[in-house]
Short mmCIF file of C-alpha atoms in Angstrom, two decimals:
data_model
loop_
_atom_site.label_atom_id
_atom_site.label_comp_id
_atom_site.label_asym_id
_atom_site.label_seq_id
_atom_site.Cartn_x
_atom_site.Cartn_y
_atom_site.Cartn_z
CA ARG A 211 -33.04 45.77 120.73
CA LYS A 212 -31.36 48.51 118.73
CA GLU A 213 -31.83 48.34 114.99
CA VAL A 214 -28.11 48.66 114.34
CA GLU A 215 -25.40 47.68 116.81
CA GLN A 216 -21.66 48.12 116.70
CA ASP A 217 -18.76 47.30 118.95
CA PRO A 218 -17.78 50.77 120.19
CA GLY A 219 -14.10 49.85 120.48
CA PRO A 220 -11.80 51.63 120.72
CA PHE A 221 -9.50 49.69 118.45
CA ASN A 222 -5.98 50.94 119.00
CA VAL A 223 -3.67 49.70 116.26
CA PRO A 224 -0.18 50.54 115.04
CA GLU A 225 0.40 52.02 111.63
CA GLY A 226 0.43 49.37 108.97
CA ALA A 227 -1.80 46.97 110.90
CA THR A 228 -5.05 45.49 109.69
CA VAL A 229 -8.18 46.18 111.68
CA ALA A 230 -11.64 44.75 111.15
CA PHE A 231 -14.96 45.16 112.87
CA ASN A 232 -18.59 44.26 112.38
CA CYS A 233 -22.00 45.77 112.63
CA THR A 234 -25.22 43.82 113.13
CA TYR A 235 -28.70 44.85 112.11
CA SER A 236 -31.98 43.51 113.37
CA ASN A 237 -34.41 44.03 110.49
CA SER A 238 -34.12 41.47 107.74
CA ALA A 239 -36.07 43.80 105.42
CA SER A 240 -33.19 46.26 105.35
CA GLN A 241 -32.40 47.15 101.78
CA SER A 242 -28.99 48.74 101.53
CA PHE A 243 -25.96 49.17 103.70
CA PHE A 244 -23.18 51.68 104.13
CA TRP A 245 -20.09 52.55 106.08
CA TYR A 246 -19.55 56.18 107.03
CA ARG A 247 -16.57 57.83 108.63
CA GLN A 248 -17.12 60.50 111.25
CA ASP A 249 -14.36 62.68 112.62
CA CYS A 250 -14.75 64.39 115.97
CA ARG A 251 -17.48 67.04 115.92
CA LYS A 252 -18.00 66.68 112.19
CA GLU A 253 -20.70 65.28 109.95
CA PRO A 254 -20.49 61.67 108.72
CA LYS A 255 -18.92 61.15 105.31
CA LEU A 256 -19.77 58.21 103.12
CA LEU A 257 -16.90 55.75 103.00
CA MET A 258 -18.49 53.05 100.90
CA SER A 259 -21.64 51.18 100.12
CA VAL A 260 -21.71 47.51 101.02
CA TYR A 261 -22.82 44.78 98.65
CA SER A 262 -23.47 41.09 99.12
CA SER A 263 -20.65 40.25 96.78
CA GLY A 264 -18.26 42.28 98.88
CA ASN A 265 -16.51 45.34 97.65
CA GLU A 266 -13.13 46.95 97.96
CA ASP A 267 -11.99 50.53 97.74
CA GLY A 268 -8.25 50.81 98.08
CA ARG A 269 -7.32 49.66 101.57
CA PHE A 270 -10.94 49.27 102.64
CA THR A 271 -12.99 46.12 102.16
CA ALA A 272 -16.64 45.78 103.08
CA GLN A 273 -18.75 42.66 103.25
CA LEU A 274 -22.43 41.99 103.76
CA ASN A 275 -23.78 38.78 105.21
CA ARG A 276 -27.55 38.84 104.84
CA ALA A 277 -28.06 35.40 106.37
CA SER A 278 -26.41 36.45 109.62
CA GLN A 279 -27.44 40.08 109.28
CA TYR A 280 -24.11 41.74 109.68
CA ILE A 281 -21.76 43.90 107.69
CA SER A 282 -18.05 44.20 108.16
CA LEU A 283 -15.29 46.66 107.39
CA LEU A 284 -11.64 45.79 107.08
CA ILE A 285 -8.89 48.36 106.86
CA ARG A 286 -5.51 47.20 105.59
CA ASP A 287 -2.20 48.97 106.06
CA SER A 288 -3.68 51.42 108.54
CA LYS A 289 -2.63 55.05 108.31
CA LEU A 290 -2.65 57.67 111.04
CA SER A 291 -5.33 59.45 109.00
CA ASP A 292 -7.64 56.46 109.37
CA SER A 293 -8.20 57.40 113.02
CA ALA A 294 -11.90 58.18 113.24
CA THR A 295 -15.25 56.75 114.25
CA TYR A 296 -16.77 54.42 111.69
CA LEU A 297 -20.55 54.31 111.53
CA CYS A 298 -22.50 51.62 109.82
CA ALA A 299 -25.85 52.60 108.36
CA VAL A 300 -28.76 50.56 107.16
CA ASN A 301 -31.37 51.83 104.73
CA ARG A 302 -34.96 50.68 104.95
CA ASP A 303 -37.79 52.48 103.21
CA TYR A 304 -35.46 55.36 102.33
CA LYS A 305 -34.51 55.98 105.95
CA LEU A 306 -31.05 55.46 107.36
CA SER A 307 -30.50 53.92 110.78
CA PHE A 308 -27.04 54.36 112.17
CA GLY A 309 -24.99 52.44 114.64
CA ALA A 310 -23.28 54.33 117.46
CA GLY A 311 -19.91 53.90 115.79
CA THR A 312 -16.65 52.03 116.23
CA THR A 313 -13.69 54.17 117.21
CA VAL A 314 -10.37 53.37 115.56
CA THR A 315 -7.14 54.97 116.70
CA VAL A 316 -4.02 54.36 114.64
CA ARG A 317 -0.78 55.09 116.47
CA ALA A 318 2.64 55.80 115.04
CA GLY B 18 -21.04 68.47 93.56
CA ALA B 19 -23.72 67.47 96.09
CA VAL B 20 -22.87 70.04 98.72
CA VAL B 21 -25.14 70.67 101.68
CA SER B 22 -24.62 73.61 103.99
CA GLN B 23 -26.00 74.33 107.44
CA HIS B 24 -26.26 77.58 109.29
CA PRO B 25 -25.34 78.36 111.96
CA SER B 26 -22.51 75.93 112.65
CA TRP B 27 -22.89 76.49 116.36
CA VAL B 28 -25.24 78.40 118.58
CA ILE B 29 -25.51 79.09 122.29
CA CYS B 30 -28.83 80.27 123.61
CA LYS B 31 -30.71 80.76 126.85
CA SER B 32 -33.31 78.31 128.03
CA GLY B 33 -36.76 79.17 126.71
CA THR B 34 -35.64 80.77 123.46
CA SER B 35 -36.20 79.40 119.98
CA VAL B 36 -33.43 78.56 117.57
CA LYS B 37 -33.71 78.17 113.81
CA ILE B 38 -31.27 76.03 111.84
CA GLU B 39 -31.08 76.22 108.06
CA CYS B 40 -30.11 73.41 105.74
CA ARG B 41 -29.39 74.21 102.10
CA SER B 42 -28.51 72.07 99.11
CA LEU B 43 -26.11 74.24 97.14
CA ASP B 44 -25.80 72.51 93.81
CA PHE B 45 -28.78 70.20 93.49
CA GLN B 46 -32.48 70.15 94.14
CA ALA B 47 -33.29 68.26 97.30
CA THR B 48 -36.69 66.65 97.08
CA THR B 49 -36.19 65.08 100.48
CA MET B 50 -34.27 66.32 103.49
CA PHE B 51 -33.67 64.53 106.75
CA TRP B 52 -32.97 65.94 110.20
CA TYR B 53 -30.86 64.00 112.68
CA ARG B 54 -29.74 64.58 116.22
CA GLN B 55 -26.59 63.14 117.77
CA PHE B 56 -25.78 63.16 121.48
CA PRO B 57 -22.17 62.57 122.56
CA LYS B 58 -20.94 59.04 121.90
CA GLN B 59 -24.31 58.04 120.50
CA SER B 60 -25.58 57.31 117.03
CA LEU B 61 -27.28 59.75 114.73
CA MET B 62 -30.99 59.50 115.41
CA LEU B 63 -33.41 60.40 112.66
CA MET B 64 -35.83 63.04 113.87
CA ALA B 65 -37.92 63.69 110.79
CA THR B 66 -38.16 63.38 107.04
CA SER B 67 -39.11 66.44 105.08
CA ASN B 68 -40.39 66.55 101.51
CA GLU B 69 -40.58 69.81 99.66
CA GLY B 70 -44.01 71.37 99.87
CA SER B 71 -45.49 68.92 102.33
CA LYS B 72 -45.56 68.38 106.07
CA ALA B 73 -42.64 66.64 107.68
CA THR B 74 -42.94 63.09 108.92
CA TYR B 75 -41.65 62.79 112.47
CA GLU B 76 -40.11 59.72 114.03
CA GLN B 77 -41.68 58.20 117.10
CA GLY B 78 -40.89 60.15 120.22
CA VAL B 79 -40.03 63.41 118.43
CA GLU B 80 -42.40 66.23 119.31
CA LYS B 81 -43.54 67.96 116.16
CA ASP B 82 -44.65 71.06 118.05
CA LYS B 83 -41.23 71.43 119.60
CA PHE B 84 -39.18 70.74 116.49
CA LEU B 85 -40.79 72.70 113.67
CA ILE B 86 -39.66 71.75 110.20
CA ASN B 87 -40.31 73.73 107.07
CA HIS B 88 -39.24 72.63 103.59
CA ALA B 89 -40.50 75.48 101.50
CA SER B 90 -38.22 75.06 98.50
CA LEU B 91 -36.15 72.42 96.81
CA THR B 92 -32.97 73.86 98.26
CA LEU B 93 -33.92 74.88 101.79
CA SER B 94 -35.26 73.19 104.88
CA THR B 95 -35.35 74.74 108.33
CA LEU B 96 -35.56 73.20 111.79
CA THR B 97 -36.76 75.42 114.61
CA VAL B 98 -36.20 74.23 118.16
CA THR B 99 -38.90 76.02 120.10
CA SER B 100 -38.56 76.89 123.77
CA ALA B 101 -35.19 75.19 123.94
CA HIS B 102 -34.04 73.58 127.18
CA PRO B 103 -30.64 72.26 128.22
CA GLU B 104 -31.66 68.70 127.31
CA ASP B 105 -32.05 69.87 123.71
CA SER B 106 -28.32 70.60 123.56
CA SER B 107 -27.02 68.34 120.84
CA PHE B 108 -25.46 68.12 117.38
CA TYR B 109 -28.15 68.60 114.73
CA ILE B 110 -27.32 67.36 111.24
CA CYS B 111 -29.35 67.55 108.08
CA SER B 112 -28.99 65.49 104.95
CA ALA B 113 -30.52 65.71 101.52
CA THR B 114 -31.26 63.50 98.57
CA SER B 115 -32.08 64.46 95.04
CA GLY B 116 -34.62 61.72 94.71
CA SER B 117 -32.82 60.09 91.83
CA ASP B 118 -31.05 57.81 94.24
CA TYR B 119 -32.52 57.52 97.68
CA ASN B 120 -29.56 55.44 98.68
CA GLU B 121 -27.26 58.39 98.84
CA GLN B 122 -27.77 61.11 101.39
CA PHE B 123 -25.49 64.12 101.42
CA PHE B 124 -24.88 65.48 104.89
CA GLY B 125 -24.52 69.04 106.04
CA PRO B 126 -21.69 69.95 108.42
CA GLY B 127 -23.99 70.01 111.42
CA THR B 128 -25.06 72.59 113.98
CA ARG B 129 -23.93 72.33 117.56
CA LEU B 130 -26.61 73.69 119.88
CA THR B 131 -25.89 74.51 123.49
CA VAL B 132 -28.78 75.65 125.65
CA LEU B 133 -27.79 77.30 128.91
#
């Protein structure tokens, strides 16, 4: 079983829509959690850290559910510029394990 | 701040040659650097962890004699792909941390390697 798994999508949504997707992780000893955004042929860029209490950054909301071992990302009021691949990452012992990414395409 | 550069950004080489990729932290001292590889439509896979002045720690399945890592200073780590073959063609990305917060890794822009 992969350490981090994501629904690859793609999620095709119209501008202004809300889109949400999850990521599951297998190791309960995982210590910290992140969402990254990766554009085609580019490096990943940190979108936000994910905390148990949930956190919000503008139109983006992330949640962590330790009991069920998943994290989620919700994007409200989608913009064309949100089109990208979203990678979840899990930190254990200072090493990051990444999921394969969820592709989101926002259409006009 | 927290800028990481990689050089070259892309390289095409013949099978059997060696390729060196540099990763530099431009505005901070990177006590730890990480090397990842990403094949198309797959996740970033950690290859090795490199601490300044010591030998790199390789992940299971990564050949240390094929992927030579040197972290000679707090701002530079190099990855050399020795005797490259077409199956080594991939996107190689480094990241760095300052050690003050291992949670945050700053990624370089990546190097796209194509082996003919």
